[in-house]
DNA sequence: GATACTAATGACACCGAGTGCCGAATGGAA
DNA sequence: TTCCATTCGGCACTCGGTGTCATTAGTATC
């Protein structure tokens, strides 16, 4: 629904009328409006008008207003899935996941401010906070798949699911800190969050 | 909004017109309808009609349709907060949290089927899955408060937040398993989920 | 018992998100 | 030019949620 990395697939030479806009463009326009006037104060009509399309047409590009800030998330997921499976077999499961999750959240310097604004919306606007849960589910699915495979157990059993949930949890905790501090480094925060996971639940470490 | 354990406060003798229903009653009626016809197929009008109140009146008892299955969650949170602070100081932080979370999810035998149906909706109906995130935030807040206190750091700093997120994550993983299996024991599942947390992130344990 | 006050109710109108339907517009292919 | 595929956009509708306000049902006061 949100996937398909752009660029013509070069297969069938394109039939029928051309689309008058794109997911990426709408997402971009909407993000601007959200930042300018707030998420709730921005209506679909506003976005459609700004994009020069009809309201009805908007819903052919995005299934809901809530999906706008996510843009094309599915292709990011594909990248993470690939990355996971390309990791050296020498890594333990937790090492592999840690590496992949950190890699997943690495963005080119110039995209960082953009990414920050998106995440600011996603983690602070209640409607979006709620809706994002559904996207996180796909993310967890990728992690659980890999964990299940590595552990040799069904991906929907307790351990892979718990692991997937936990990595999501830790990532979100790191993101929250990142957003609270203008010049914080996301990667460093993720790293120390994963570190905490080890020390906090290390049975040798018995207090406080 | 959803708090206040029932029973007349016995203070001022009650003034003005009597409420014609209650949160608990509406929640109960709604749950029945949700199970019978599905969440999405049940409209507010259906619920209001069944309860014999006007549509407008419904929204004076619940802020949204999504809040119906939660009933009075805030008073449960109060209980957990109290329970946490009444735990013996000898327990380590992780031990205390583990105990409190498990206690939080212990229900009287006769309420279990009811609780199961509620959780089934909350974890399977997309709208509710999304909305529930907002309730989980309050739950995490309780955990983070306690953790921050125990660790002597601000409750909104990385470690308490990561811990709160993690306990939520593990609990949800256990709940998912519980719902998948008609005769599973929630407490046992929670317990082994927490166990997994220890073993998975135990630095001594280096594979697979 | 009449009156004043308080609080809950419910009707009405309104908004915005999202959907089904269908004819019109726009492109490539034959 | 004709045919066909695909997108567009208008219209009407449903549903969740909110603001407003008169009405109803109680309690307290005189």
Coordinates of C-alpha atoms (C1' of nucleotides) in Angstrom, one line a residue:
Chain A
X1 CA 0.0 0.0 0.0
X2 CA 2.8 2.4 0.8
X3 CA 5.6 0.4 -0.8
X4 CA 7.1 0.3 -4.3
X5 CA 10.3 2.3 -4.5
X6 CA 9.8 5.0 -7.1
X7 CA 11.0 5.0 -10.7
X8 CA 9.3 3.3 -13.6
X9 CA 9.4 -0.5 -13.3
X10 CA 10.3 -0.5 -17.0
X11 CA 8.0 -3.5 -17.6
X12 CA 4.7 -2.7 -19.3
X13 CA 5.2 0.8 -20.8
X14 CA 2.5 2.4 -18.8
X15 CA -1.1 2.5 -19.9
X16 CA -3.9 5.0 -19.4
X17 CA -3.8 8.4 -17.8
X18 CA -0.8 9.6 -15.9
X19 CA -1.0 10.1 -12.2
X20 CA -1.1 13.8 -11.4
X21 CA 1.0 13.5 -8.3
X22 CA 2.7 11.0 -6.1
X23 CA 2.8 9.6 -2.5
X24 CA 6.1 11.3 -1.9
X25 CA 4.9 14.7 -3.1
X26 CA 1.7 14.5 -1.0
X27 CA 3.6 13.4 2.0
X28 CA 5.9 16.3 1.6
X29 CA 3.2 18.9 1.1
X30 CA 1.3 17.5 4.1
X31 CA 4.3 17.6 6.3
X32 CA 4.8 21.2 5.6
X33 CA 1.2 22.0 6.4
X34 CA 1.3 19.9 9.6
X35 CA 4.4 21.8 10.8
X36 CA 2.9 25.1 9.8
X37 CA -0.6 24.8 11.2
X38 CA -0.6 21.6 13.3
X39 CA -1.8 18.2 12.4
X40 CA -5.3 18.5 13.7
X41 CA -5.9 21.9 12.2
X42 CA -4.9 20.7 8.7
X43 CA -7.7 19.1 6.8
X44 CA -7.6 16.7 3.9
X45 CA -9.1 19.5 1.8
X46 CA -6.2 21.7 2.7
X47 CA -3.8 19.2 1.5
X48 CA -5.7 18.3 -1.6
X49 CA -6.1 21.9 -2.5
X50 CA -2.4 22.6 -2.0
X51 CA -1.5 19.6 -4.2
X52 CA -4.0 20.7 -6.8
X53 CA -6.0 17.5 -6.7
X54 CA -9.5 16.6 -5.6
X55 CA -10.3 15.4 -2.1
X56 CA -11.4 12.0 -3.5
X57 CA -8.1 11.6 -5.3
X58 CA -6.2 12.1 -2.2
X59 CA -7.5 8.9 -0.8
X60 CA -6.2 7.0 -3.8
X61 CA -2.7 7.9 -2.7
X62 CA -3.0 7.5 1.0
X63 CA -5.5 5.4 2.9
X64 CA -5.7 7.9 5.7
X65 CA -4.5 11.2 6.9
X66 CA -2.5 9.4 9.6
X67 CA -0.4 7.6 7.0
X68 CA 1.0 10.8 5.5
X69 CA 4.0 11.3 7.8
X70 CA 5.1 7.7 7.3
X71 CA 5.6 8.1 3.6
X72 CA 7.1 4.9 2.1
X73 CA 7.8 2.9 5.2
X74 CA 7.5 -0.5 3.7
X75 CA 10.6 -0.1 1.5
X76 CA 12.6 0.8 4.6
X77 CA 11.4 -2.4 6.1
X78 CA 12.5 -4.3 3.1
X79 CA 15.9 -2.8 3.5
X80 CA 16.1 -3.9 7.1
X81 CA 15.0 -7.4 6.2
X82 CA 17.8 -7.6 3.6
X83 CA 20.3 -6.1 5.9
X84 CA 19.5 -8.6 8.6
X85 CA 20.0 -11.6 6.3
X86 CA 23.3 -10.2 5.0
X87 CA 24.9 -10.0 8.4
X88 CA 27.8 -12.3 9.2
X89 CA 26.7 -15.6 10.8
X90 CA 29.3 -15.0 13.5
X91 CA 27.2 -12.5 15.3
X92 CA 24.9 -13.6 18.1
X93 CA 21.2 -12.9 17.7
X94 CA 21.2 -9.9 20.0
X95 CA 24.3 -8.5 18.3
X96 CA 22.8 -8.9 14.9
X97 CA 19.5 -7.3 15.9
X98 CA 21.3 -4.5 17.6
X99 CA 23.4 -3.8 14.5
X100 CA 20.4 -4.0 12.2
X101 CA 18.2 -1.8 14.2
X102 CA 21.0 0.8 14.5
X103 CA 21.6 0.6 10.7
X104 CA 17.9 1.0 10.1
X105 CA 17.9 4.3 11.9
X106 CA 20.9 5.7 10.2
X107 CA 20.0 8.5 7.8
X108 CA 22.1 10.7 5.5
X109 CA 23.0 13.9 7.2
X110 CA 20.8 16.1 5.0
X111 CA 17.7 14.0 5.8
X112 CA 18.1 14.2 9.5
X113 CA 16.2 17.4 10.1
X114 CA 13.4 16.1 7.9
X115 CA 13.4 12.8 9.7
X116 CA 13.3 14.6 13.0
X117 CA 10.2 16.6 12.1
X118 CA 8.4 13.5 11.0
X119 CA 9.3 11.7 14.2
X120 CA 8.3 14.7 16.2
X121 CA 4.8 14.4 14.8
X122 CA 4.7 10.7 15.1
X123 CA 5.7 10.6 18.7
X124 CA 3.8 13.7 19.9
X125 CA 0.5 14.0 18.1
X126 CA -1.8 11.7 19.9
X127 CA -3.7 10.6 16.8
X128 CA -0.4 9.7 15.2
X129 CA 1.1 8.1 18.3
X130 CA -1.9 5.8 18.2
X131 CA -1.9 5.1 14.6
X132 CA 1.9 4.4 14.5
X133 CA 1.3 1.3 16.5
X134 CA 0.0 -0.3 13.4
X135 CA 3.2 0.5 11.5
X136 CA 5.4 -0.7 14.3
X137 CA 3.6 -4.1 14.0
X138 CA 5.2 -4.6 10.6
X139 CA 8.5 -3.6 12.0
X140 CA 8.2 -6.1 14.8
X141 CA 7.2 -8.7 12.3
X142 CA 10.5 -8.3 10.5
X143 CA 12.4 -8.7 13.7
X144 CA 10.4 -11.6 14.9
X145 CA 10.8 -13.4 11.6
X146 CA 14.6 -13.2 11.9
X147 CA 14.7 -14.1 15.6
X148 CA 12.4 -17.0 15.1
X149 CA 14.6 -18.3 12.3
X150 CA 17.8 -17.9 14.3
X151 CA 16.3 -19.5 17.3
X152 CA 14.7 -22.3 15.3
X153 CA 11.2 -21.6 16.8
X154 CA 8.0 -20.4 15.2
X155 CA 8.1 -16.6 14.6
X156 CA 4.8 -16.2 16.4
X157 CA 5.9 -17.9 19.6
X158 CA 6.8 -16.1 22.8
X159 CA 10.5 -15.6 22.5
X160 CA 10.7 -14.1 19.0
X161 CA 7.7 -11.9 19.8
X162 CA 9.1 -10.8 23.1
X163 CA 12.4 -10.0 21.5
X164 CA 10.7 -8.0 18.7
X165 CA 8.6 -6.1 21.2
X166 CA 11.7 -5.4 23.3
X167 CA 13.8 -4.0 20.5
X168 CA 10.9 -1.8 19.5
X169 CA 10.5 -0.6 23.0
X170 CA 14.1 0.3 23.4
X171 CA 14.2 2.1 20.1
X172 CA 11.2 4.2 21.0
X173 CA 12.8 5.1 24.3
X174 CA 15.8 6.3 22.5
X175 CA 13.8 8.2 20.0
X176 CA 12.0 10.0 22.8
X177 CA 15.2 11.2 24.2
X178 CA 16.5 12.2 20.8
X179 CA 13.5 14.4 20.2
X180 CA 13.8 16.1 23.6
X181 CA 17.3 17.3 22.8
X182 CA 18.0 19.4 19.7
X183 CA 21.6 18.3 19.3
X184 CA 21.4 14.7 20.5
X185 CA 22.8 12.0 18.4
X186 CA 20.2 9.3 17.6
X187 CA 22.7 6.5 16.9
X188 CA 24.5 7.2 20.2
X189 CA 21.2 7.2 22.0
X190 CA 20.1 3.9 20.5
X191 CA 23.5 2.4 21.3
X192 CA 23.3 3.4 25.0
X193 CA 19.7 2.2 25.2
X194 CA 20.8 -1.2 24.0
X195 CA 23.6 -1.1 26.4
X196 CA 21.2 -0.5 29.2
X197 CA 19.2 -3.5 28.2
X198 CA 22.3 -5.6 28.8
X199 CA 23.2 -4.1 32.1
X200 CA 19.7 -3.8 33.5
X201 CA 18.8 -7.4 32.9
X202 CA 22.2 -8.8 33.7
X203 CA 21.5 -11.3 36.5
X204 CA 25.0 -10.7 37.9
X205 CA 24.1 -7.1 38.4
X206 CA 21.9 -7.1 41.5
X207 CA 20.9 -3.6 42.4
X208 CA 19.7 -1.1 43.1
Chain B
X1 CA -11.8 10.8 33.2
X2 CA -12.1 7.1 33.6
X3 CA -11.3 6.9 37.3
X4 CA -13.2 7.2 40.5
X5 CA -14.0 3.8 42.0
X6 CA -17.8 3.6 42.4
X7 CA -19.9 4.0 45.5
X8 CA -21.2 7.3 46.8
X9 CA -18.5 9.4 48.3
X10 CA -21.0 10.1 51.2
X11 CA -19.9 13.7 51.3
X12 CA -22.3 16.2 49.8
X13 CA -25.7 14.4 49.6
X14 CA -25.9 14.6 45.8
X15 CA -27.5 17.5 44.0
X16 CA -29.4 17.8 40.8
X17 CA -30.7 15.1 38.5
X18 CA -29.5 11.6 38.8
X19 CA -27.3 10.1 36.1
X20 CA -29.4 7.6 34.1
X21 CA -26.5 5.1 33.6
X22 CA -22.9 4.6 34.4
X23 CA -19.5 4.0 32.8
X24 CA -19.5 0.4 33.9
X25 CA -23.0 -0.3 32.5
X26 CA -22.2 1.3 29.2
X27 CA -18.9 -0.5 29.0
X28 CA -20.7 -3.8 29.6
X29 CA -23.4 -3.2 27.1
X30 CA -20.9 -2.1 24.5
X31 CA -18.7 -5.1 25.1
X32 CA -21.7 -7.4 24.5
X33 CA -22.5 -5.7 21.2
X34 CA -18.9 -5.7 20.1
X35 CA -18.6 -9.4 20.6
X36 CA -22.0 -10.0 19.0
X37 CA -21.6 -7.9 15.9
X38 CA -18.0 -6.8 15.8
X39 CA -16.5 -3.5 16.9
X40 CA -16.7 -1.7 13.6
X41 CA -20.2 -2.8 12.9
X42 CA -21.4 -1.5 16.2
X43 CA -22.3 2.2 16.1
X44 CA -22.6 4.7 19.0
X45 CA -26.3 4.9 18.2
X46 CA -26.6 1.1 18.7
X47 CA -25.0 1.4 22.1
X48 CA -26.9 4.5 23.1
X49 CA -30.2 2.9 22.0
X50 CA -29.5 -0.3 23.9
X51 CA -28.7 1.7 27.0
X52 CA -31.7 3.8 26.6
X53 CA -29.9 7.1 26.4
X54 CA -29.3 9.7 23.7
X55 CA -26.3 9.7 21.5
X56 CA -25.1 13.0 23.0
X57 CA -25.4 11.6 26.5
X58 CA -23.1 8.7 25.6
X59 CA -20.3 11.1 25.0
X60 CA -20.7 12.4 28.6
X61 CA -19.8 9.0 29.9
X62 CA -17.0 8.1 27.4
X63 CA -14.8 10.4 25.4
X64 CA -14.7 8.0 22.5
X65 CA -15.9 4.7 21.3
X66 CA -12.4 3.4 21.6
X67 CA -12.4 3.9 25.4
X68 CA -15.3 1.6 26.0
X69 CA -13.4 -1.6 26.3
X70 CA -11.0 -0.1 28.8
X71 CA -13.6 0.7 31.4
X72 CA -12.0 2.2 34.5
X73 CA -8.3 1.7 33.8
X74 CA -7.1 4.6 35.8
X75 CA -8.1 3.0 39.1
X76 CA -6.1 -0.1 38.1
X77 CA -3.1 2.1 37.6
X78 CA -3.6 3.6 41.0
X79 CA -3.6 0.1 42.5
X80 CA -0.4 -0.7 40.7
X81 CA 1.3 2.5 41.9
X82 CA 0.3 1.7 45.4
X83 CA 1.4 -1.9 45.1
X84 CA 4.8 -0.9 43.8
X85 CA 5.5 1.4 46.7
X86 CA 4.4 -1.2 49.2
X87 CA 7.0 -3.7 48.1
X88 CA 9.8 -4.7 50.4
X89 CA 12.9 -2.6 49.9
X90 CA 15.0 -5.8 49.7
X91 CA 13.8 -6.4 46.2
X92 CA 16.0 -5.2 43.3
X93 CA 14.4 -2.9 40.8
X94 CA 13.8 -5.6 38.3
X95 CA 12.4 -8.0 40.8
X96 CA 10.1 -5.3 42.1
X97 CA 8.8 -4.4 38.7
X98 CA 8.4 -8.0 37.7
X99 CA 6.3 -8.7 40.9
X100 CA 4.2 -5.6 40.4
X101 CA 3.5 -6.2 36.8
X102 CA 2.5 -9.8 37.5
X103 CA 0.3 -8.7 40.3
X104 CA -1.3 -6.0 38.1
X105 CA -2.4 -8.7 35.7
X106 CA -3.9 -11.1 38.3
X107 CA -7.6 -11.2 38.1
X108 CA -10.2 -13.1 40.1
X109 CA -11.1 -16.4 38.5
X110 CA -14.6 -15.3 37.6
X111 CA -13.4 -12.1 35.8
X112 CA -10.9 -14.0 33.6
X113 CA -13.2 -14.8 30.7
X114 CA -14.5 -11.2 30.7
X115 CA -10.9 -9.9 30.8
X116 CA -10.0 -12.2 28.0
X117 CA -12.7 -10.9 25.7
X118 CA -11.7 -7.3 26.4
X119 CA -8.1 -8.0 25.7
X120 CA -9.1 -9.9 22.6
X121 CA -10.7 -6.8 21.2
X122 CA -7.9 -4.5 22.4
X123 CA -5.2 -6.6 20.8
X124 CA -7.0 -7.6 17.6
X125 CA -9.2 -4.8 16.4
X126 CA -6.9 -2.4 14.6
X127 CA -8.6 0.7 15.8
X128 CA -8.3 -0.4 19.3
X129 CA -4.8 -1.7 19.0
X130 CA -3.9 1.8 17.9
X131 CA -5.9 3.6 20.5
X132 CA -4.6 1.4 23.3
X133 CA -1.2 2.9 22.8
X134 CA -2.4 6.0 24.6
X135 CA -3.5 4.0 27.6
X136 CA -0.2 2.1 27.7
X137 CA 1.5 5.5 28.0
X138 CA -0.1 6.0 31.4
X139 CA 0.9 2.5 32.4
X140 CA 4.5 3.2 31.4
X141 CA 4.4 6.5 33.3
X142 CA 3.7 4.6 36.5
X143 CA 6.6 2.2 35.9
X144 CA 9.0 5.0 34.8
X145 CA 8.1 7.0 37.9
X146 CA 9.1 4.1 40.2
X147 CA 12.2 3.2 38.2
X148 CA 13.4 6.8 38.2
X149 CA 12.9 7.0 41.9
X150 CA 14.7 3.7 42.5
X151 CA 17.6 4.7 40.3
X152 CA 17.8 8.2 41.5
X153 CA 17.5 9.7 38.0
X154 CA 14.7 11.8 36.4
X155 CA 11.8 9.7 35.4
X156 CA 11.9 11.1 31.9
X157 CA 15.5 10.1 31.3
X158 CA 16.6 7.2 29.1
X159 CA 16.9 4.4 31.6
X160 CA 13.5 4.6 33.4
X161 CA 11.8 5.2 30.1
X162 CA 13.6 2.3 28.4
X163 CA 12.7 0.1 31.4
X164 CA 9.1 1.1 31.3
X165 CA 8.9 0.5 27.6
X166 CA 10.5 -2.9 28.0
X167 CA 8.2 -4.1 30.7
X168 CA 5.3 -3.1 28.5
X169 CA 6.8 -4.8 25.6
X170 CA 7.3 -8.1 27.4
X171 CA 3.8 -7.9 28.9
X172 CA 2.2 -7.5 25.5
X173 CA 4.2 -10.3 24.1
X174 CA 2.8 -12.5 26.9
X175 CA -0.7 -11.3 26.3
X176 CA -0.6 -12.2 22.7
X177 CA 0.4 -15.7 23.5
X178 CA -2.3 -15.9 26.1
X179 CA -5.0 -14.9 23.6
X180 CA -3.7 -17.4 21.1
X181 CA -4.3 -20.3 23.4
X182 CA -7.7 -20.9 25.1
X183 CA -6.4 -22.6 28.1
X184 CA -3.1 -20.7 28.6
X185 CA -2.3 -19.2 32.0
X186 CA -1.6 -15.5 31.8
X187 CA 0.5 -15.4 34.9
X188 CA 2.7 -18.3 33.8
X189 CA 3.2 -16.6 30.4
X190 CA 4.2 -13.3 31.9
X191 CA 6.6 -15.1 34.2
X192 CA 8.3 -17.0 31.4
X193 CA 8.4 -13.8 29.3
X194 CA 10.3 -12.0 32.1
X195 CA 12.5 -15.0 32.4
X196 CA 13.4 -14.8 28.7
X197 CA 14.3 -11.2 29.2
X198 CA 17.0 -12.2 31.7
X199 CA 18.3 -15.1 29.6
X200 CA 18.2 -13.3 26.2
X201 CA 20.1 -10.3 27.4
X202 CA 22.5 -12.1 29.7
X203 CA 25.9 -11.2 28.4
X204 CA 27.3 -14.6 29.7
X205 CA 24.9 -16.3 27.4
X206 CA 26.4 -16.0 23.9
X207 CA 24.3 -17.7 21.4
X208 CA 22.7 -18.8 19.2
Chain C
dG1 C1' -46.5 23.5 48.4
dA2 C1' -44.2 27.1 45.6
dT3 C1' -39.7 28.6 44.3
dA4 C1' -34.7 28.6 43.4
dC5 C1' -30.9 26.1 42.3
dT6 C1' -28.1 22.2 40.4
dA7 C1' -26.9 18.7 37.4
dA8 C1' -28.0 15.5 33.7
dT9 C1' -30.4 14.8 29.4
dG10 C1' -31.3 14.9 24.6
dA11 C1' -32.4 17.3 20.3
dC12 C1' -30.2 20.0 16.6
dA13 C1' -26.7 21.6 13.8
dC14 C1' -22.2 21.2 12.4
dC15 C1' -17.4 19.4 11.2
dG16 C1' -14.0 16.2 9.3
dA17 C1' -12.5 11.5 8.0
dG18 C1' -13.4 7.9 5.0
dT19 C1' -16.2 5.2 1.2
dG20 C1' -19.1 3.7 -2.9
dC21 C1' -20.5 5.1 -7.2
dC22 C1' -20.0 6.8 -11.8
dG23 C1' -19.3 9.8 -15.5
dA24 C1' -15.5 12.6 -17.5
dA25 C1' -10.7 13.3 -18.6
dT26 C1' -6.3 11.7 -20.4
dG27 C1' -3.0 8.9 -22.1
dG28 C1' -1.1 4.8 -25.2
dA29 C1' -2.0 1.2 -28.6
dA30 C1' -4.4 -0.6 -32.8
Chain D
dT1 C1' -9.5 8.0 -35.4
dT2 C1' -11.0 4.4 -32.5
dC3 C1' -10.4 1.5 -28.6
dC4 C1' -9.1 0.7 -24.1
dA5 C1' -6.9 1.4 -19.7
dT6 C1' -6.4 4.2 -15.9
dT7 C1' -6.8 8.1 -13.3
dC8 C1' -9.6 12.0 -11.8
dG9 C1' -13.1 14.3 -9.2
dG10 C1' -17.8 15.4 -8.0
dC11 C1' -21.7 13.7 -5.3
dA12 C1' -23.9 11.7 -1.7
dC13 C1' -23.6 9.1 2.3
dT14 C1' -22.0 7.0 7.0
dC15 C1' -20.0 7.5 11.3
dG16 C1' -17.3 9.6 15.2
dG17 C1' -17.1 13.6 17.8
dT18 C1' -18.3 18.6 19.5
dG19 C1' -20.8 23.1 20.7
dT20 C1' -25.1 25.0 22.0
dC21 C1' -29.3 25.2 24.5
dA22 C1' -33.7 24.3 26.1
dT23 C1' -35.8 20.7 29.0
dT24 C1' -36.1 17.5 32.8
dA25 C1' -35.5 15.7 37.3
dG26 C1' -33.8 16.1 41.3
dT27 C1' -32.4 18.9 46.2
dA28 C1' -32.7 22.8 49.3
dT29 C1' -35.1 26.9 50.9
dC30 C1' -38.9 29.7 52.2

